[in-house]
Short mmCIF file of C-alpha atoms in Angstrom, two decimals:
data_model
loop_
_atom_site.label_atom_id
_atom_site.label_comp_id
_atom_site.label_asym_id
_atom_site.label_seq_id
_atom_site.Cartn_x
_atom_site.Cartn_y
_atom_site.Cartn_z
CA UNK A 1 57.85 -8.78 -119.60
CA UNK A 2 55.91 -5.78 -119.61
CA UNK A 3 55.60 -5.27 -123.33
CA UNK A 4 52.41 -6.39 -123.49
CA UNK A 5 53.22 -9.57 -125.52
CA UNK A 6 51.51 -13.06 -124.68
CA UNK A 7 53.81 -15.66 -122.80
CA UNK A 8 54.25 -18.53 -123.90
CA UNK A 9 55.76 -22.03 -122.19
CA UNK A 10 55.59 -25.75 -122.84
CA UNK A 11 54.62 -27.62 -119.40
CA UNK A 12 54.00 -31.65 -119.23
CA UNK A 13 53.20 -31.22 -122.73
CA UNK A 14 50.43 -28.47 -122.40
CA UNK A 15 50.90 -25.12 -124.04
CA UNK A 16 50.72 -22.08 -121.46
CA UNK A 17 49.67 -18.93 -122.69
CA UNK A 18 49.30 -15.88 -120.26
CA UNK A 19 47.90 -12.80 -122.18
CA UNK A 20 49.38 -9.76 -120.34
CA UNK A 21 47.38 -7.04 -122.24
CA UNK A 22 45.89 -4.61 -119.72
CA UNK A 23 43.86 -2.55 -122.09
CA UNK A 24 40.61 -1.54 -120.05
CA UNK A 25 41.52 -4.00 -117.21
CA UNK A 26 40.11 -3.46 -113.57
CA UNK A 27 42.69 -1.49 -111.28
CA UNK A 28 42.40 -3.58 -107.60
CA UNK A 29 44.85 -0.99 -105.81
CA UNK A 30 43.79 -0.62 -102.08
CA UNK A 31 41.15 -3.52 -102.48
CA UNK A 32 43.76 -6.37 -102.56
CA UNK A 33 44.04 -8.40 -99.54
CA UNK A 34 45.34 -11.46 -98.43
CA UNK A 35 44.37 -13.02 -95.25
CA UNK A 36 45.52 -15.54 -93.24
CA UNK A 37 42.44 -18.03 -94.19
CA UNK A 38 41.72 -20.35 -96.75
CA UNK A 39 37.85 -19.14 -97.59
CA UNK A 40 36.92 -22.50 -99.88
CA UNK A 41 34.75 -20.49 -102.30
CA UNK A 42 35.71 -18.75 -105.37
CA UNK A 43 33.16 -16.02 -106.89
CA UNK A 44 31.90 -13.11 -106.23
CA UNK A 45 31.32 -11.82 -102.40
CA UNK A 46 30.16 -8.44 -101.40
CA UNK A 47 33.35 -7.81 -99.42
CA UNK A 48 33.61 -3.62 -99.44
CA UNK A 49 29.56 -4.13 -97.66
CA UNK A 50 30.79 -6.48 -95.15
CA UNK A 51 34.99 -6.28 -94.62
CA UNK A 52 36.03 -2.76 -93.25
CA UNK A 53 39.29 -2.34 -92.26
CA UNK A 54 39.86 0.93 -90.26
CA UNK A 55 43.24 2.89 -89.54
CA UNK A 56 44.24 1.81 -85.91
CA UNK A 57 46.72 5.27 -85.80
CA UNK A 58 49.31 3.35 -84.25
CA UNK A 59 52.61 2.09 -86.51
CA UNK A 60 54.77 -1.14 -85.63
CA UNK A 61 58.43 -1.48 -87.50
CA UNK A 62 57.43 2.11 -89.46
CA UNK A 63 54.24 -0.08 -90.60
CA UNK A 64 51.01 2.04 -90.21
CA UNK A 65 48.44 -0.65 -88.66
CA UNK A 66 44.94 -1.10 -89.95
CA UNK A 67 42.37 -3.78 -88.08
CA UNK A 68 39.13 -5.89 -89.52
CA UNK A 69 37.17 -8.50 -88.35
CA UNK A 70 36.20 -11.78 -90.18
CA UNK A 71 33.89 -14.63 -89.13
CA UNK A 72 34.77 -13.60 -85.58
CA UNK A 73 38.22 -12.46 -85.36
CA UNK A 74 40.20 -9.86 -85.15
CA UNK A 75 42.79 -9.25 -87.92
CA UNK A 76 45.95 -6.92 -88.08
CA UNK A 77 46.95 -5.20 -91.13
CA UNK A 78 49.03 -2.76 -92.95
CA UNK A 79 49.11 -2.10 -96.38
CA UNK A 80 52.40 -2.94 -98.03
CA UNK A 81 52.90 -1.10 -101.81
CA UNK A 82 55.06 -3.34 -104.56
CA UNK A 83 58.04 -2.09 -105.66
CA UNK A 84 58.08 0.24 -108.27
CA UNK A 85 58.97 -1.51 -111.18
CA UNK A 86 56.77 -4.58 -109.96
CA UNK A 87 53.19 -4.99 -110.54
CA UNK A 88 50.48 -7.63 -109.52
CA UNK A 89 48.49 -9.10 -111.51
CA UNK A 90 45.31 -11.20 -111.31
CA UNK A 91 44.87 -13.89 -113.74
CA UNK A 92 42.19 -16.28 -114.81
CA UNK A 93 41.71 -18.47 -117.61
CA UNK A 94 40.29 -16.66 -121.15
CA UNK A 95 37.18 -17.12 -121.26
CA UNK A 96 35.87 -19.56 -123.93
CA UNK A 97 33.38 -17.46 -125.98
CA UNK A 98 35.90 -14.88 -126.75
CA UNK A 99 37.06 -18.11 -129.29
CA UNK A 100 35.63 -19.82 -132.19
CA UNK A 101 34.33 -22.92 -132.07
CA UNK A 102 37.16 -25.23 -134.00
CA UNK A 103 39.85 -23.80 -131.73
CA UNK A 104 37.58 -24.28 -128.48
CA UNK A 105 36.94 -27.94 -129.55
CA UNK A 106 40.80 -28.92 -129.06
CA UNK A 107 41.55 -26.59 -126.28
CA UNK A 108 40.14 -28.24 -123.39
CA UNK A 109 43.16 -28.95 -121.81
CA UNK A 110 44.96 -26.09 -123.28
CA UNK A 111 46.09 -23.50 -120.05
CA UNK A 112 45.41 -20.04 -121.81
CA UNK A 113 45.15 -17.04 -118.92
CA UNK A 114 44.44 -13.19 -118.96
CA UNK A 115 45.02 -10.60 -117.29
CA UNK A 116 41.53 -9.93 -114.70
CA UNK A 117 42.85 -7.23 -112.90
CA UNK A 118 46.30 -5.43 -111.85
CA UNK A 119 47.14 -3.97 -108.51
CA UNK A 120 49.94 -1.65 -106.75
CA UNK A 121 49.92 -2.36 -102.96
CA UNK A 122 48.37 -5.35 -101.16
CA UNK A 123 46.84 -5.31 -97.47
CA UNK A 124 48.00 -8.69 -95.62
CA UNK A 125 46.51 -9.43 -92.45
CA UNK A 126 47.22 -11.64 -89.53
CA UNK A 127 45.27 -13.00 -87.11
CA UNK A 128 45.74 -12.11 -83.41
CA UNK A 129 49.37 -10.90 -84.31
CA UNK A 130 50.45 -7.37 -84.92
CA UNK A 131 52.15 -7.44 -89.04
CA UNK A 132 56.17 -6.80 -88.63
CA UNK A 133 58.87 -7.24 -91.20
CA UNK A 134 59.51 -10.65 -90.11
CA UNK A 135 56.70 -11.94 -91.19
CA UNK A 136 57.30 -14.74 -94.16
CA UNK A 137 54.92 -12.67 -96.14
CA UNK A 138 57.20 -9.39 -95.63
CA UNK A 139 60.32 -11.53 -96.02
CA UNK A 140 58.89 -12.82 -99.33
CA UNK A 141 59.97 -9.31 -101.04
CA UNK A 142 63.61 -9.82 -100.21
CA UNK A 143 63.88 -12.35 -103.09
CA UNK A 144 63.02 -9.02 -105.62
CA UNK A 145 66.71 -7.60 -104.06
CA UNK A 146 68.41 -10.76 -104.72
CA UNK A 147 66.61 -11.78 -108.43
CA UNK A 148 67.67 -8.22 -109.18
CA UNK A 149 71.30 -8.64 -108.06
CA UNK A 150 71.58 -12.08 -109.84
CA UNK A 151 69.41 -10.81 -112.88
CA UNK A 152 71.35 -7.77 -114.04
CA UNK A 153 73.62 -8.01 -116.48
CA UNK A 154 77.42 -7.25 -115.29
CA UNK A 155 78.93 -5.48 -117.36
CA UNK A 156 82.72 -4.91 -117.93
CA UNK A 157 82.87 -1.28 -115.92
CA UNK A 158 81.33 -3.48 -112.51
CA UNK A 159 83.76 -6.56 -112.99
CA UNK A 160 86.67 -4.20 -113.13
CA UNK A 161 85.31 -2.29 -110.11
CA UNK A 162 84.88 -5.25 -108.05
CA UNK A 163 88.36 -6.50 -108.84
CA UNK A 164 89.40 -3.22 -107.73
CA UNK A 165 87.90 -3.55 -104.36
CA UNK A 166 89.21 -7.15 -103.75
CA UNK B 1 31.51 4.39 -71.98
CA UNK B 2 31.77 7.10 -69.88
CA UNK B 3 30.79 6.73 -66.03
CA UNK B 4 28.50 10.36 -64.61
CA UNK B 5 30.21 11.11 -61.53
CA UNK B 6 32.30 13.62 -63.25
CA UNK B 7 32.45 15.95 -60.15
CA UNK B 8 33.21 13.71 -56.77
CA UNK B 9 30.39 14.02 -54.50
CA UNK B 10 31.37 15.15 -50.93
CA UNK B 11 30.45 11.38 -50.08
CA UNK B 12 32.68 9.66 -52.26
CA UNK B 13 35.39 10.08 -49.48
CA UNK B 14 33.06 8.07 -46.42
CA UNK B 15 33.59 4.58 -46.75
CA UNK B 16 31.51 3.78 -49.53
CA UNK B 17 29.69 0.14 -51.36
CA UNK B 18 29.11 -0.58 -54.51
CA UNK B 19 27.12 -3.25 -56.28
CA UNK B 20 27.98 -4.67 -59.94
CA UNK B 21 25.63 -6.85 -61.97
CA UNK B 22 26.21 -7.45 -65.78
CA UNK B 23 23.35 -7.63 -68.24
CA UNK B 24 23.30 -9.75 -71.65
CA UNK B 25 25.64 -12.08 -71.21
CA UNK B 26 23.72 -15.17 -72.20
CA UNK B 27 22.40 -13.28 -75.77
CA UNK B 28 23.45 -14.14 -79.01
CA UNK B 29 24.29 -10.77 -80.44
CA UNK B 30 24.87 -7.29 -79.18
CA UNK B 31 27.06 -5.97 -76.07
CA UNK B 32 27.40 -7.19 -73.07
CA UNK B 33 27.60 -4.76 -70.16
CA UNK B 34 29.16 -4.78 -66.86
CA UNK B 35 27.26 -1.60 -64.55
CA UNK B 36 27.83 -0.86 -61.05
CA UNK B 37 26.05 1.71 -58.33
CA UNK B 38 27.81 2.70 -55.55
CA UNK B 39 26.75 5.32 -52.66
CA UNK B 40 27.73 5.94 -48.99
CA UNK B 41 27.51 3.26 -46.61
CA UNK B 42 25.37 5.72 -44.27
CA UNK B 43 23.48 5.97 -47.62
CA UNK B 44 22.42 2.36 -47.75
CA UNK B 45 19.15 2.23 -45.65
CA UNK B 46 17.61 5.03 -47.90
CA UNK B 47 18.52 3.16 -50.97
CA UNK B 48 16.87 0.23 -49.86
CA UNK B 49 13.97 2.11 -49.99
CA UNK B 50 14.39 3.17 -53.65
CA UNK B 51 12.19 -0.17 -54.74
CA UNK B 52 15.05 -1.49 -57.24
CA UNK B 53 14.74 -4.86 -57.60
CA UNK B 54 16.21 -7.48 -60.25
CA UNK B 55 16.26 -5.55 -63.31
CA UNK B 56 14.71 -8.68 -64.97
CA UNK B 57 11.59 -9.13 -62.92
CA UNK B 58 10.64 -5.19 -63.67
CA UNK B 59 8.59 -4.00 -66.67
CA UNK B 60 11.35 -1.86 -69.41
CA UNK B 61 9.56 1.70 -68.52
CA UNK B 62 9.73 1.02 -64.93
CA UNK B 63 13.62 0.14 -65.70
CA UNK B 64 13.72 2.77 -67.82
CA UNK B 65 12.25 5.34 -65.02
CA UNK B 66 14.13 3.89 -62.35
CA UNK B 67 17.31 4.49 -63.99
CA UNK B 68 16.55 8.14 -64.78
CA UNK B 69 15.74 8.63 -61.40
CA UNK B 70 19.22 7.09 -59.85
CA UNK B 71 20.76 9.37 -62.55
CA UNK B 72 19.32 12.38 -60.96
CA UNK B 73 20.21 10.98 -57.60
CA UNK B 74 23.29 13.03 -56.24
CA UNK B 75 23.64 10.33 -53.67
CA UNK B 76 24.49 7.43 -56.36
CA UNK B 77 27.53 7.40 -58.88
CA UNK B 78 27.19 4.26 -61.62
CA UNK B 79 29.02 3.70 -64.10
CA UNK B 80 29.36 0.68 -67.00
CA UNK B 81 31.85 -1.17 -69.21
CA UNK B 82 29.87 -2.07 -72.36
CA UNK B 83 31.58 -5.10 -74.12
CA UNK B 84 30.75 -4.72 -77.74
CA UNK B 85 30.08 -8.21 -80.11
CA UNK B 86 32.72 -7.98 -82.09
CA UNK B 87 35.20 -7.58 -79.25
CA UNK B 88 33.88 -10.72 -77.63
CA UNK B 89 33.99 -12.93 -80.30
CA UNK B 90 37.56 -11.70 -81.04
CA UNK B 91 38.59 -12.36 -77.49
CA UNK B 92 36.68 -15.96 -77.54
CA UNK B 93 38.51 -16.68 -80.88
CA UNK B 94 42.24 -15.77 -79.91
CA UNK B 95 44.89 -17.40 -80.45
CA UNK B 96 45.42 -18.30 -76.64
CA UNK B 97 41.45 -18.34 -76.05
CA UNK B 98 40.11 -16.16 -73.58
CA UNK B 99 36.65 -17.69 -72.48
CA UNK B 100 33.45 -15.56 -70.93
CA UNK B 101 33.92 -16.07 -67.36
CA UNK B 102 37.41 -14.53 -67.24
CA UNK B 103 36.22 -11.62 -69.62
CA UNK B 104 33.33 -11.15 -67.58
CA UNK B 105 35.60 -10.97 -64.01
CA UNK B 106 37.95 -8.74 -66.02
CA UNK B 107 34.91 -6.26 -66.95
CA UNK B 108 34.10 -6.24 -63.19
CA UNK B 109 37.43 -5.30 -61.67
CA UNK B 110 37.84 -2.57 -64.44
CA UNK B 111 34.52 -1.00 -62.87
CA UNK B 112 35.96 -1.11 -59.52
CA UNK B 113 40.06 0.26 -60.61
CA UNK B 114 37.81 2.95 -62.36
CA UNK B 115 35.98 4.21 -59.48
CA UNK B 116 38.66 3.62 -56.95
CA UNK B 117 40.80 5.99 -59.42
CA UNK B 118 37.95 8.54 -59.14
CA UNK B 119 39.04 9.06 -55.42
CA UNK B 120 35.65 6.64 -54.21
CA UNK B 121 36.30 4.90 -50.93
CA UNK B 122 34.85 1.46 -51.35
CA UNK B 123 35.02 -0.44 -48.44
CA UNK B 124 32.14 -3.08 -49.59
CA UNK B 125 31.62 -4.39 -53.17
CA UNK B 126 28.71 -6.84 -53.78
CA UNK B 127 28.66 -8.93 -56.66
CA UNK B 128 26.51 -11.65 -58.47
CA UNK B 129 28.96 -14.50 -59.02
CA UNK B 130 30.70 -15.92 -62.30
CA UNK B 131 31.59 -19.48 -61.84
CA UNK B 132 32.32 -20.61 -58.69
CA UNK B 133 32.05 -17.67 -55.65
CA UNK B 134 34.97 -18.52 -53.57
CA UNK B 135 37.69 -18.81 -56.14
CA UNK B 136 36.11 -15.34 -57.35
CA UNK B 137 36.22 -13.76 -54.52
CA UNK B 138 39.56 -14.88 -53.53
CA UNK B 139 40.55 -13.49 -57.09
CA UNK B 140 38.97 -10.23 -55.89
CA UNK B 141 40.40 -9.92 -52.97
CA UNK B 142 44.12 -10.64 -54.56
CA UNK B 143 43.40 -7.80 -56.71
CA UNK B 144 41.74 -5.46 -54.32
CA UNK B 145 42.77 -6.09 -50.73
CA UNK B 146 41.39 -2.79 -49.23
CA UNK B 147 37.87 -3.85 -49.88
CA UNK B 148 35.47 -6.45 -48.50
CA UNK B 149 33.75 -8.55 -50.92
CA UNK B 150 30.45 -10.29 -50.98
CA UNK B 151 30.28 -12.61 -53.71
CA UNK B 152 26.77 -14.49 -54.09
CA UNK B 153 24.52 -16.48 -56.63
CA UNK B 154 21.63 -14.39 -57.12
CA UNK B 155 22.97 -10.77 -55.22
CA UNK B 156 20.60 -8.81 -57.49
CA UNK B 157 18.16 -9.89 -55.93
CA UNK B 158 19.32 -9.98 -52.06
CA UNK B 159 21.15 -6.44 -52.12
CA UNK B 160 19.83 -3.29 -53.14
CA UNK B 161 22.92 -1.94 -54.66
CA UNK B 162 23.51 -4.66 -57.07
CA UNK B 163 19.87 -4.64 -58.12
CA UNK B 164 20.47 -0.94 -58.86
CA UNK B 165 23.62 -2.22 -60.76
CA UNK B 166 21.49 -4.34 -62.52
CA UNK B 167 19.11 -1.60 -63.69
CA UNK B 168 22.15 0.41 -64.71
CA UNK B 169 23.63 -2.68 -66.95
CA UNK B 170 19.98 -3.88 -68.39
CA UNK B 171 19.04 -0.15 -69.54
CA UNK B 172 22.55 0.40 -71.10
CA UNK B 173 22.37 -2.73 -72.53
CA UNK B 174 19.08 -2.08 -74.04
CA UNK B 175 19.58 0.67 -75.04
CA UNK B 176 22.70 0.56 -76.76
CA UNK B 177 20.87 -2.55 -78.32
CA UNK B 178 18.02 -0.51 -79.83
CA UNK B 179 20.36 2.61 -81.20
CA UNK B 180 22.79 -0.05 -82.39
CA UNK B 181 24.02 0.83 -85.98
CA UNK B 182 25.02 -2.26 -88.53
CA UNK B 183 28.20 -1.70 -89.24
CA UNK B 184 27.77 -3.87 -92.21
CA UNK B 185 25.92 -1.80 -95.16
CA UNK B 186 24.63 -4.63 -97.49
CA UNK B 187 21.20 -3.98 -98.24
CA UNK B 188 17.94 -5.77 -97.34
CA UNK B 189 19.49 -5.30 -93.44
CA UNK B 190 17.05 -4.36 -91.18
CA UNK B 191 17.42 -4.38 -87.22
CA UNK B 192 14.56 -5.89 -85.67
CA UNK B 193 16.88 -8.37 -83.43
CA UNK B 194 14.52 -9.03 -80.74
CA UNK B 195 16.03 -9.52 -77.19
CA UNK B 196 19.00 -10.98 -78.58
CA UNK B 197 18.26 -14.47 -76.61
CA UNK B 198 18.85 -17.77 -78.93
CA UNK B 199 15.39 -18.82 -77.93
CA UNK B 200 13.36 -15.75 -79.42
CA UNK B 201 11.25 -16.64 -82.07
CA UNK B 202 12.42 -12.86 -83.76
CA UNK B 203 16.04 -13.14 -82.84
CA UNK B 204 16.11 -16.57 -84.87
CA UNK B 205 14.42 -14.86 -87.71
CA UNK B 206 17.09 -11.85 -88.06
CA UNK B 207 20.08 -14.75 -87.58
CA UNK B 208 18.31 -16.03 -90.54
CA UNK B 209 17.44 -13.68 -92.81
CA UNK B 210 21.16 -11.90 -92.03
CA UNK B 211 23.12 -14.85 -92.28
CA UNK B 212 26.19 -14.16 -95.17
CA UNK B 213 27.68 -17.75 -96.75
CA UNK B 214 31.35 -15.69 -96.53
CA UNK B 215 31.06 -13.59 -94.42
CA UNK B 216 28.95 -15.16 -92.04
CA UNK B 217 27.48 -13.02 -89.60
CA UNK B 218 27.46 -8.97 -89.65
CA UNK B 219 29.26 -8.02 -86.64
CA UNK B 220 26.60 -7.37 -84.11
CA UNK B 221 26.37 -11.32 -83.71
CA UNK B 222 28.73 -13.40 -81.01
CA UNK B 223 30.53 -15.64 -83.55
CA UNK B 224 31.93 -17.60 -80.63
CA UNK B 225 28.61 -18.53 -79.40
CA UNK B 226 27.32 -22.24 -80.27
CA UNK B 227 24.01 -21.06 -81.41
CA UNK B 228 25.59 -19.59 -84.43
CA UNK B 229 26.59 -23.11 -85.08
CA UNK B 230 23.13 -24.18 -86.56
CA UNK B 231 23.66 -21.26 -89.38
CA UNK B 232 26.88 -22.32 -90.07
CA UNK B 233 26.46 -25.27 -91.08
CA UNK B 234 25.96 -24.89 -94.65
CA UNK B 235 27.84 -21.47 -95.11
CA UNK B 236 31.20 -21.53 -97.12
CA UNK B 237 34.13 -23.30 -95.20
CA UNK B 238 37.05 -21.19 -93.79
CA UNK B 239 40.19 -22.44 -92.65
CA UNK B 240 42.49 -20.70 -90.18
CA UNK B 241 46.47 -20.94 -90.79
CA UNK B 242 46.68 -20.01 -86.31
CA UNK B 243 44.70 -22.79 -85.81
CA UNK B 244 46.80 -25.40 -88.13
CA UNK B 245 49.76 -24.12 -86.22
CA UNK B 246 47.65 -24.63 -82.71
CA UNK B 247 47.57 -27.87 -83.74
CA UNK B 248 50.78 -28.55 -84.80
CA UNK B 249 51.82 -26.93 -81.12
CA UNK B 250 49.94 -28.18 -78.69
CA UNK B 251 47.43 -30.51 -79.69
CA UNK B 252 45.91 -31.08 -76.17
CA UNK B 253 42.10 -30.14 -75.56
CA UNK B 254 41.28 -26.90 -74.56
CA UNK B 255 38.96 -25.54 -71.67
CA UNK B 256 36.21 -23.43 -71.63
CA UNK B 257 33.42 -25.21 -72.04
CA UNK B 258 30.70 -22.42 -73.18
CA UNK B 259 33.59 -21.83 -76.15
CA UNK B 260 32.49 -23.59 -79.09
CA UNK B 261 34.90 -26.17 -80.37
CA UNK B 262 35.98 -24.92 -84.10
CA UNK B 263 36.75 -28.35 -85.62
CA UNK B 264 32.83 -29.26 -84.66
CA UNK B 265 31.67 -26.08 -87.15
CA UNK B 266 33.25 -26.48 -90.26
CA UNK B 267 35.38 -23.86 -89.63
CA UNK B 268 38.11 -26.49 -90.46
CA UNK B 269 38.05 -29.80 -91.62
CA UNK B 270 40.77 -32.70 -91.28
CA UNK B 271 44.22 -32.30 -90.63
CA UNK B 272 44.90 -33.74 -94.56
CA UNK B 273 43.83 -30.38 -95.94
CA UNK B 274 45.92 -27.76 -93.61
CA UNK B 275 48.49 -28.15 -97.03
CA UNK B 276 46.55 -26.57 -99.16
CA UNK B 277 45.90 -23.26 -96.95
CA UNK B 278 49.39 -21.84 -98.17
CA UNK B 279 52.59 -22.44 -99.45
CA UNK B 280 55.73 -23.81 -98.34
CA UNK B 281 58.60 -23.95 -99.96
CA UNK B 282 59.20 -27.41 -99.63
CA UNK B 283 62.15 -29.27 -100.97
CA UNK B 284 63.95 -25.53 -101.57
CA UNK B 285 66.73 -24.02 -100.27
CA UNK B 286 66.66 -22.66 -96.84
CA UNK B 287 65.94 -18.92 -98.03
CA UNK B 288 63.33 -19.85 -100.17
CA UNK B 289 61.57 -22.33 -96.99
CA UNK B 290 62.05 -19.63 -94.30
CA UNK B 291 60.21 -17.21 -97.21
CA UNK B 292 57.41 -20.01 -97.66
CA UNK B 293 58.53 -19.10 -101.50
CA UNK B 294 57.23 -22.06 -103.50
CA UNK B 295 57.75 -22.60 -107.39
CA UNK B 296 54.07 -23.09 -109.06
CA UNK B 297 54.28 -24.83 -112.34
CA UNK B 298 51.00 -26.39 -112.69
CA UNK B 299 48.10 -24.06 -111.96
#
């Protein structure tokens, strides 16, 4: 999926497109967080003048802690990086002028996305509760092991050296 | 902060009092600080004789002068926990709530483990009271059994070394008030917080002028206080995943009365909504639950 082609599904009768070209698209590495909040705004917020995590020096489970404050509280961090052949991605839905008119007449309830921005780690935080690896959000990454296990073709040389084995 | 009696006086090892008074506790923003004077016992009559009185009912240069003078004064250690905003509000807004009174008794007995570890003999410690005096003082004495306590409504006023203790805590807390640096560096900030108090006309002003729809406050303000309440009312909502699972666990009423009750702010709404915060993994296998690894088809 990382050939740069668009993505296409059918869902409840509604074409899905998701544009993965990342030609010229922002870079969010070491800006991405996700905290343990539901802020009910979307837009724009001047978050590197007002959010500033800071290096705490101390690690927990080989996890080098950070800590910020929001609205009041005290948050616990660490940055986590994606695995190497995973990426993130930000989406968010193509904007309209980038279309002529006749095809933006009929897609108003057509689902087309684009790649905003990509990203290589993500900071998580938690409120009042030091990050460890047994935290759903760290245990979220074990299903890349297992899709990877399930994923990869077997091919004749592993079947006969798990029969081998058995 | 660091306390000055760096080298022990000769007369730290006579049985010695001390006083402790706090400063800034009622304010709105920046620190609140716990200070403390102590001297000799045989030192007392001379100290009464110093003219401290309440910090409050003295002019800021007189404060100001007084406290340079007690500095200079190799008869009198002091010393001072300052409690910065930020911390506050973070303690106010645990998980497992910690309200003012029981940082504020905390603050105090960390001023008197300090000094006691500086090789002081206290004997007598005089304190203006938080909450009721007798449970305090019991609490004090639990903690502290070597030393007599005096626990009273109003001891700035009545003892000499907790007015001192008052000066020490009101300058620090002024001070630290008037070199504070923002540590929020959006523009159009300026610093002009007045005394800090809800009431004053310029304090109101800054809360206004500095207030942030996501953000909120910058950091110098006392989220947990009520009077931030009136700003917050039309500021973006957040909602806390530890306080749907507060819920969810306990669900009785919780003390502290100066704390401000969250639900009442808009910091979260109705119990209806606490789905939407995150996902679940309803309806999945166990792996995928425990992983809170939901399937998103429609988005």
């Amino acid at each position: 999926m990382d050939n740069g082609e668009p993505l296409s599904k059918m869902e409840r009768g509604t074409l899905v497109t998701i544009d993965l070209k990342r030609d010229g698209v922002e870079d969010l590495t070491d800006h991405f967080h996700h905290l343990p909040c539901c802020i009910k705004s979307t837009g724009p917020a001047s978050v590197s003048h007002y959010f500033k995590p800071k290096p705490t020096g101390i690690e927990v489970d080989g996890l080098p802690l950070q800590e910020a404050y929001f609205r009041g509280r005290k948050l616990d961090g660490t940055t986590i990086l994606l695995p190497n052949e995973y990426r993130g991605f930000v989406l968010g839905k193509k904007s309209q002028d980038e279309k002529n008119s006749s095809t933006a007449s009929y897609s108003g309830n057509s689902n087309s996305w684009e790649m905003k921005a990509t990203f290589q780690n993500i900071t998580y935080w938690n409120h009042d509760c030091l990050p460890s690896q047994n935290d759903d959000f760290m245990r979220a990454f074990h299903w890349l092991t297992i899709a990877k296990a399930l994923h990869t073709p077997v091919t004749p040389e592993d079947l006969a050296s798990t029969s081998s084995t058995l | 902060m660091g306390s000055e009696a760096i080298l022990l006086q000769e007369w730290a090892s006579q049985p010695c009092i001390m006083g402790i008074d706090e400063a800034g506790r009622g304010p709105v923003l920046g620190p609140m600080v716990y200070g403390c004077l102590y001297c000799a016992r045989s030192y007392q009559k001379t100290l009464a004789t110093l003219s401290f009185a309440d910090s409050k009912t003295l002019k800021e240069e007189k404060r100001e002068e007084l406290f340079d003078n007690l500095k200079g004064n190799e008869s009198i250690g002091w010393a001072v926990d300052v409690l910065c905003p930020r911390e506050l509000s973070a303690k106010m807004l645990k998980r497992n709530k910690i309200n003012l009174n029981e940082i504020s008794h905390q603050s105090a007995m960390s001023l008197i483990d300090r000094v006691l570890k500086m090789g002081v003999l206290l004997t007598e410690v005089y304190i203006d009271t938080v909450g009721d005096p007798g449970k305090y003082e019991i609490m004090l004495s639990k903690n502290f059994p070597s030393i007599k306590f005096v626990v009273a409504k109003k001891a700035d006023s009545l003892y000499p070394v907790v007015s001192g203790a008052s000066i020490v805590a009101k300058v620090t807390r002024d001070r630290a008030l008037r070199e504070w640096v923002l540590d929020e560096t959006a523009e159009n900030m300026h610093r002009n917080f007045g005394s800090g108090y809800p009431g004053d006309p310029q304090t109101k002003f800054w809360l206004e002028q500095h207030k942030h729809s996501v953000f909120g406050f910058p950091t110098l303000v006392r989220f947990s206080w009520g009077t931030c309440t009136t700003y917050f009312k039309d500021i973006v909502e957040v909602v806390w995943e530890s306080d749907k699972m507060d819920e969810e666990g306990e669900g009785g009423s919780n003390s502290g009365k100066r704390q401000l009750k969250l639900r009442n702010v808009g910091f979260t709404t109705s119990k209806s909504k606490s789905e939407e915060i995150e996902s679940s993994g309803k309806g999945r296998g166990r792996f995928f639950r425990t992983r809170k690894l939901e399937i998103v088809t429609d988005f």
